[in-house]
């Protein structure tokens, strides 16, 4: 290995144990298709599509070329009161993939911004309808909606909230749906748990009154907290309760969007259409940061048509909303998904992925395996008194053996690029199995 020509000290790494990392850094220097190259020259199979985002695989030529062409043609244009062709084209392509009725797209630069934008649109929508008192936002325990103040507040991860006392006040949370006693080792959607959606009506609406609630936001499949697949009928119940009480339903599809569940959006896969979809990650296969919100036309019309003519209707946006490099990357990425039929490929490979994973049932310390589309989790029994230690040991060992996984506590999460083939699925799962068999 060549000596490093940079120092590790100046950087504060995100969501990382900085001192531990800097004492034994894991550095990736290049990537192609399904693999990373580590600085010591090892090829590493990407079992997580980076951070659930490199859906088309790494360094794909058509995306690279589109970004290069765009950088040479129009590097940046002001995006407020101005436009460039790429942002309209990209919006049209994203809207065409969305469920019918969701047809307007607001661009941002990340999932966190997408979530905060959707929550603000929900508030602006109710205000434009003359119901500005609807300003309570409902999330779910174990939900992850990024790290902005809005997303953190509706999110349900204690560690992400506890240091920041000033989370939004007017929020509440549904119970999560994870239950090993009823649902361990379920393939696909669990049969048990739809009734947990009823808490929206019997507890949350009963407490706050529907007239004060703006919106409910959930991940159709919770990703970050370990692939929590919605019980059969759960999302349908949420939809029905929101309809009965005039609440907007937001699906946070930052992870599930762009093929992860076998269709463009999980809304299609589960047949439940929300009022807004937040997306990021896969829209550009993570080549250029980008996110956005897709909204129903009634929401766009209400906010836009209720403002005085000539006035800005939504006082919101980012310097880089619809950045030319991002919209070029999005167009090329969406074209690649289409040409290579990558969403169909997920449905074709999901049964093989499922069978390979569930063959690990019975391996020591494995207390659950769950999966949907090309997302899966293997939950381990924690070492007594050391939560997360076994999961992290598994992650390190897998990396050493040339397989990248992601751990959250003692849960190993998998979300490979959609281009993965069956031999690579076997290698991914086989390596994890071997590591788990060898771990204390
Ligand atoms: N919503 C959801 C559902 C997400 O998964 C965000 C919002 C925020 O996106 P940004 O682009 O602001 O990070 C996310 C992000 C992990 C992991 O390993 C998950 C995410 C990000 C980093 C790591 O679980 N999800």
XYZ file of C-alpha atoms and ligand atoms in Angstrom:
465
model
C 0.000 0.000 0.000
C 1.313 3.458 -0.943
C 1.833 5.826 2.002
C -1.066 8.279 2.334
C -0.380 11.756 0.982
C -3.062 13.293 3.219
C -3.654 13.617 6.914
C -6.754 12.244 8.649
C -7.000 14.893 11.308
C -8.870 17.857 9.803
C -11.985 15.938 8.766
C -14.906 15.371 11.129
C -16.587 12.296 9.640
C -20.403 12.095 9.627
C -22.228 9.365 11.582
C -18.866 7.766 12.360
C -16.918 6.849 15.476
C -14.164 9.305 14.523
C -11.467 8.195 16.976
C -11.976 4.507 16.220
C -12.058 5.153 12.460
C -8.926 7.263 12.447
C -7.066 4.582 14.356
C -7.856 2.021 11.609
C -9.325 3.824 8.584
C -11.235 2.081 5.820
C -10.548 4.053 2.644
C -12.132 3.419 -0.764
C -10.317 4.841 -3.757
C -12.300 3.813 -6.838
C -15.311 1.831 -7.969
C -16.787 0.088 -10.998
C -20.158 -1.638 -11.352
C -20.569 -3.946 -8.308
C -17.179 -3.324 -6.711
C -15.138 -0.827 -4.768
C -11.379 -0.799 -4.691
C -9.903 -0.248 -1.233
C -6.652 1.653 -0.767
C -4.792 -1.562 -0.021
C -5.767 -2.855 -3.463
C -8.572 -5.215 -2.371
C -11.772 -5.451 -4.440
C -14.831 -5.118 -2.245
C -18.264 -6.316 -3.340
C -20.783 -3.552 -2.654
C -23.622 -5.144 -0.677
C -25.166 -1.804 0.206
C -25.110 0.285 -2.987
C -22.973 2.761 -1.080
C -25.555 4.013 1.388
C -28.628 2.513 -0.348
C -28.110 4.838 -3.281
C -25.901 3.559 -6.122
C -28.802 1.699 -7.715
C -27.359 1.576 -11.246
C -23.950 0.350 -10.088
C -20.745 2.372 -9.897
C -19.153 4.655 -12.479
C -21.600 3.861 -15.256
C -20.405 5.356 -18.537
C -23.682 6.948 -19.774
C -24.110 8.819 -16.483
C -20.480 9.937 -16.389
C -20.694 11.222 -19.956
C -23.932 13.106 -19.303
C -22.358 14.860 -16.311
C -19.228 15.705 -18.324
C -21.260 17.122 -21.239
C -23.378 19.203 -18.891
C -20.367 20.593 -17.033
C -18.971 21.808 -20.341
C -22.279 23.303 -21.525
C -23.957 24.970 -18.546
C -22.214 24.566 -15.208
C -24.755 26.512 -13.199
C -27.681 28.784 -13.787
C -29.634 30.761 -11.204
C -32.607 28.653 -10.219
C -34.945 31.244 -8.702
C -37.016 33.189 -11.280
C -34.873 31.475 -13.960
C -34.694 28.010 -15.483
C -32.692 25.672 -17.711
C -34.006 22.872 -19.939
C -32.547 20.037 -17.867
C -34.611 20.738 -14.771
C -37.895 20.627 -16.709
C -36.873 17.430 -18.492
C -35.795 15.766 -15.268
C -39.048 16.770 -13.525
C -41.060 15.332 -16.393
C -39.170 12.030 -16.218
C -39.569 11.722 -12.438
C -43.284 12.598 -12.617
C -43.769 10.012 -15.388
C -42.438 7.311 -13.055
C -44.663 8.389 -10.140
C -48.144 7.017 -9.458
C -50.963 8.705 -11.392
C -52.008 11.977 -9.798
C -48.566 12.793 -8.401
C -47.295 15.010 -11.136
C -45.359 18.027 -9.858
C -41.753 17.809 -8.725
C -39.793 20.157 -6.455
C -36.024 19.562 -6.577
C -33.632 19.698 -3.619
C -30.189 18.238 -2.925
C -30.640 15.467 -0.379
C -33.132 13.293 1.409
C -33.079 15.517 4.481
C -33.979 18.532 2.381
C -36.675 16.535 0.599
C -38.315 15.670 3.903
C -38.167 19.200 5.302
C -39.543 20.475 2.000
C -42.461 18.015 2.047
C -43.331 18.945 5.631
C -43.281 22.646 4.722
C -45.423 22.021 1.634
C -47.939 20.192 3.863
C -48.138 23.206 6.182
C -48.357 25.662 3.269
C -51.099 23.571 1.653
C -53.332 23.546 4.709
C -52.744 27.247 5.262
C -53.676 27.997 1.649
C -56.919 26.059 2.245
C -57.678 28.220 5.262
C -56.753 25.481 7.751
C -53.454 26.823 9.039
C -54.288 25.330 12.435
C -53.416 21.938 10.962
C -49.762 22.028 11.943
C -49.030 18.869 13.917
C -46.725 16.473 12.035
C -46.845 12.733 12.652
C -43.930 10.360 12.141
C -43.249 6.867 13.429
C -40.958 5.265 15.968
C -37.843 3.863 14.254
C -38.467 6.156 11.289
C -35.508 7.879 9.642
C -36.219 11.060 7.746
C -32.801 12.643 7.644
C -31.170 15.111 9.958
C -32.786 18.484 9.337
C -34.816 19.790 12.261
C -38.063 18.714 10.597
C -36.921 15.246 9.589
C -35.152 14.658 12.892
C -38.306 15.645 14.772
C -40.693 13.337 12.922
C -37.960 10.685 12.909
C -38.042 8.040 15.568
C -34.406 7.272 16.342
C -33.568 8.225 19.930
C -29.821 8.639 19.331
C -30.456 11.100 16.510
C -32.640 13.275 18.719
C -31.282 13.201 22.225
C -28.439 15.718 21.917
C -30.645 18.311 20.221
C -33.221 19.487 22.718
C -34.954 21.789 20.290
C -36.779 19.283 18.117
C -40.063 20.615 16.731
C -42.706 20.681 19.432
C -45.795 19.833 17.457
C -44.998 16.273 16.466
C -46.164 12.839 17.513
C -45.246 9.302 16.526
C -47.004 6.119 15.490
C -45.744 2.889 17.021
C -43.247 0.997 14.863
C -44.178 -2.370 13.389
C -41.124 -4.423 14.314
C -42.047 -7.445 16.407
C -39.828 -10.503 16.534
C -42.294 -12.476 18.581
C -44.862 -12.383 15.793
C -42.858 -11.745 12.646
C -39.390 -13.311 12.917
C -38.096 -14.899 9.681
C -40.918 -13.541 7.535
C -40.311 -13.589 3.795
C -41.758 -10.375 2.360
C -44.650 -8.677 4.135
C -45.552 -9.977 7.604
C -49.102 -11.180 8.124
C -49.191 -9.729 11.633
C -49.283 -6.030 12.517
C -51.724 -4.142 10.269
C -53.690 -3.177 13.374
C -50.756 -0.996 14.508
C -51.878 1.591 11.939
C -55.070 2.050 13.933
C -53.098 3.948 16.577
C -53.229 6.889 14.180
C -56.958 7.146 14.808
C -57.431 5.688 18.257
C -54.501 7.429 19.939
C -53.008 10.228 17.864
C -56.086 11.740 16.261
C -58.005 11.102 19.471
C -55.375 13.088 21.393
C -54.602 15.985 19.036
C -57.840 16.114 17.017
C -57.644 15.692 13.261
C -58.302 19.412 12.751
C -54.820 20.134 14.143
C -52.876 17.537 12.156
C -51.214 18.389 8.850
C -49.561 15.201 7.687
C -48.287 11.721 8.417
C -44.872 10.701 7.116
C -43.620 7.116 6.960
C -41.068 5.123 5.025
C -43.083 2.421 3.205
C -40.262 0.049 4.199
C -38.184 1.544 7.014
C -34.570 1.319 5.858
C -32.078 2.797 8.303
C -33.429 1.106 11.384
C -33.070 -2.289 9.814
C -35.489 -3.005 6.932
C -38.883 -3.069 8.625
C -41.316 -4.364 6.016
C -44.904 -3.101 6.354
C -47.356 -5.737 7.557
C -49.952 -6.706 4.983
C -52.766 -4.156 5.010
C -50.858 -1.651 7.184
C -50.223 1.033 4.565
C -53.783 0.646 3.264
C -55.105 1.355 6.754
C -52.935 4.448 7.125
C -54.221 5.693 3.776
C -57.867 5.130 4.766
C -57.468 6.913 8.110
C -55.707 9.885 6.496
C -58.529 10.127 3.941
C -61.211 10.006 6.606
C -59.646 12.885 8.495
C -58.123 15.098 5.793
C -54.491 14.336 6.684
C -51.848 14.311 3.981
C -49.927 11.056 3.685
C -46.241 11.377 2.777
C -44.183 8.356 1.758
C -40.493 8.907 2.356
C -39.077 6.913 -0.557
C -35.512 8.149 -0.258
C -34.423 4.511 -0.018
C -37.376 2.665 -1.563
C -37.580 4.918 -4.635
C -36.089 4.037 -8.013
C -36.447 0.317 -8.050
C -35.410 -0.959 -4.649
C -38.754 -2.764 -4.170
C -39.089 -3.880 -7.800
C -41.054 -0.917 -9.154
C -40.187 2.734 -9.541
C -41.725 3.529 -6.152
C -42.901 1.415 -3.240
C -46.238 3.187 -3.637
C -46.674 1.131 -6.842
C -45.372 -2.050 -5.308
C -47.781 -1.873 -2.380
C -50.629 -0.300 -4.362
C -51.063 2.567 -1.906
C -50.782 6.080 -3.287
C -49.660 8.842 -0.918
C -50.161 12.588 -1.413
C -46.428 13.274 -1.611
C -43.324 11.184 -2.218
C -39.874 12.289 -1.065
C -36.950 10.900 -3.020
C -33.143 11.280 -3.322
C -30.309 8.723 -3.598
C -31.277 6.527 -6.599
C -32.578 9.415 -8.702
C -28.989 10.037 -9.841
C -27.626 6.690 -8.635
C -25.826 8.983 -6.170
C -23.459 10.379 -8.790
C -24.489 13.957 -8.035
C -26.395 14.832 -4.856
C -30.075 15.334 -5.608
C -33.456 14.889 -3.989
C -36.988 16.078 -4.410
C -40.658 15.933 -3.558
C -43.377 14.717 -5.918
C -46.792 16.166 -5.079
C -50.364 15.614 -6.118
C -51.670 18.204 -8.527
C -54.281 19.376 -5.975
C -51.466 20.333 -3.623
C -49.569 22.250 -6.284
C -52.769 23.923 -7.521
C -53.921 24.889 -4.039
C -50.639 26.481 -3.010
C -49.961 28.113 -6.368
C -53.454 29.320 -7.244
C -54.200 30.775 -3.837
C -51.281 33.196 -3.991
C -51.778 36.620 -5.550
C -50.758 36.667 -9.234
C -47.132 37.649 -9.784
C -46.159 36.689 -6.236
C -43.814 33.881 -5.244
C -46.195 31.166 -4.028
C -43.875 29.013 -1.902
C -41.110 30.801 -0.062
C -38.769 27.856 -0.184
C -35.902 26.551 -2.311
C -32.152 25.994 -2.347
C -29.322 27.552 -4.361
C -28.841 24.126 -5.929
C -32.513 23.078 -6.441
C -32.356 21.591 -9.941
C -28.594 22.047 -10.373
C -27.666 21.369 -14.021
C -25.197 18.593 -13.159
C -27.790 16.864 -10.978
C -30.567 17.094 -13.553
C -28.205 15.787 -16.250
C -27.238 12.886 -14.006
C -30.906 12.197 -13.230
C -31.902 12.080 -16.882
C -29.076 9.695 -17.735
C -29.745 7.518 -14.693
C -33.467 7.214 -15.351
C -32.725 6.357 -18.989
C -30.337 3.635 -17.834
C -32.914 2.138 -15.461
C -35.313 2.010 -18.389
C -32.877 0.607 -20.970
C -31.540 -2.091 -18.680
C -34.984 -2.817 -17.181
C -33.372 -2.664 -13.761
C -36.623 -2.448 -11.804
C -37.870 -5.642 -13.479
C -34.523 -7.228 -12.695
C -35.161 -6.601 -8.987
C -38.403 -8.572 -9.174
C -36.634 -11.355 -11.091
C -33.749 -11.632 -8.620
C -35.694 -11.002 -5.391
C -36.690 -14.694 -4.911
C -33.058 -15.807 -5.286
C -31.950 -13.098 -2.840
C -34.693 -14.169 -0.419
C -33.803 -17.874 -0.608
C -30.091 -17.225 -0.202
C -30.714 -15.080 2.871
C -33.207 -17.327 4.566
C -30.754 -20.218 4.249
C -28.902 -18.436 7.090
C -31.738 -19.271 9.478
C -30.238 -21.371 12.256
C -26.751 -19.818 11.967
C -25.531 -18.867 15.431
C -26.857 -15.620 16.890
C -29.232 -14.949 13.961
C -32.588 -14.007 15.518
C -34.342 -12.717 12.402
C -34.019 -12.458 8.638
C -36.366 -10.218 6.686
C -36.425 -9.021 3.112
C -38.342 -7.196 0.438
C -37.217 -6.572 -3.146
C -33.483 -5.972 -2.952
C -33.432 -4.912 0.684
C -32.819 -7.246 3.574
C -31.752 -7.404 7.189
C -30.134 -10.062 9.319
C -30.706 -9.341 12.990
C -28.243 -10.716 15.529
C -28.621 -11.369 19.195
C -26.618 -8.642 20.949
C -23.657 -9.544 23.150
C -24.895 -9.136 26.733
C -24.096 -5.621 27.941
C -22.488 -4.617 24.610
C -25.199 -3.656 22.146
C -23.866 -3.224 18.621
C -20.577 -5.033 19.290
C -21.476 -8.230 17.441
C -22.938 -6.322 14.498
C -19.839 -4.164 14.166
C -17.528 -7.168 14.431
C -19.461 -8.808 11.586
C -19.201 -5.641 9.479
C -15.418 -5.427 10.011
C -14.817 -9.079 9.228
C -16.956 -8.944 6.078
C -15.047 -5.876 4.895
C -11.769 -7.658 5.525
C -13.067 -10.522 3.379
C -14.075 -8.172 0.561
C -17.783 -7.589 1.173
C -19.320 -4.256 2.176
C -22.327 -4.455 4.488
C -24.009 -1.837 6.660
C -24.794 -2.312 10.310
C -27.232 -0.521 12.516
C -26.697 -1.798 16.041
C -26.769 -5.574 15.727
C -28.684 -5.586 12.459
C -26.828 -6.204 9.191
C -28.612 -4.378 6.369
C -28.189 -5.255 2.702
C -29.255 -3.226 -0.331
C -26.983 -4.061 -3.271
C -26.984 -2.179 -6.571
C -29.873 -3.368 -8.743
C -27.374 -4.760 -11.296
C -26.201 -7.492 -8.899
C -26.200 -10.988 -10.440
C -27.051 -14.279 -8.762
C -23.441 -15.392 -8.312
C -22.729 -12.081 -6.563
C -25.796 -12.539 -4.351
C -24.411 -15.945 -3.371
C -20.997 -14.443 -2.675
C -22.505 -11.656 -0.560
C -24.694 -13.920 1.539
C -22.121 -16.724 1.642
C -19.448 -14.407 3.037
C -21.801 -13.080 5.706
C -22.811 -16.631 6.646
C -19.183 -17.685 6.972
C -18.392 -14.660 9.125
C -21.370 -15.229 11.415
C -20.478 -18.881 11.877
C -17.013 -17.830 12.994
C -18.028 -15.023 15.348
C -18.448 -15.448 19.084
N -35.205 9.700 4.401
C -34.858 8.420 4.378
C -35.928 7.368 4.343
C -33.516 8.062 4.370
O -33.176 6.770 4.364
C -32.954 10.394 4.416
C -34.293 10.691 4.422
C -31.967 11.522 4.434
O -31.275 11.591 3.262
P -29.886 12.398 3.173
O -29.637 12.452 1.702
O -30.123 13.746 3.739
O -28.874 11.595 3.936
C -32.539 9.070 4.389
C -31.068 8.760 4.384
C -28.117 3.916 6.612
C -28.192 5.284 6.018
O -27.122 3.268 6.495
C -29.398 5.745 5.578
C -29.484 7.027 5.054
C -28.368 7.818 4.944
C -27.152 7.329 5.383
C -27.050 6.054 5.918
O -29.085 3.432 7.146
N -30.736 7.447 4.667
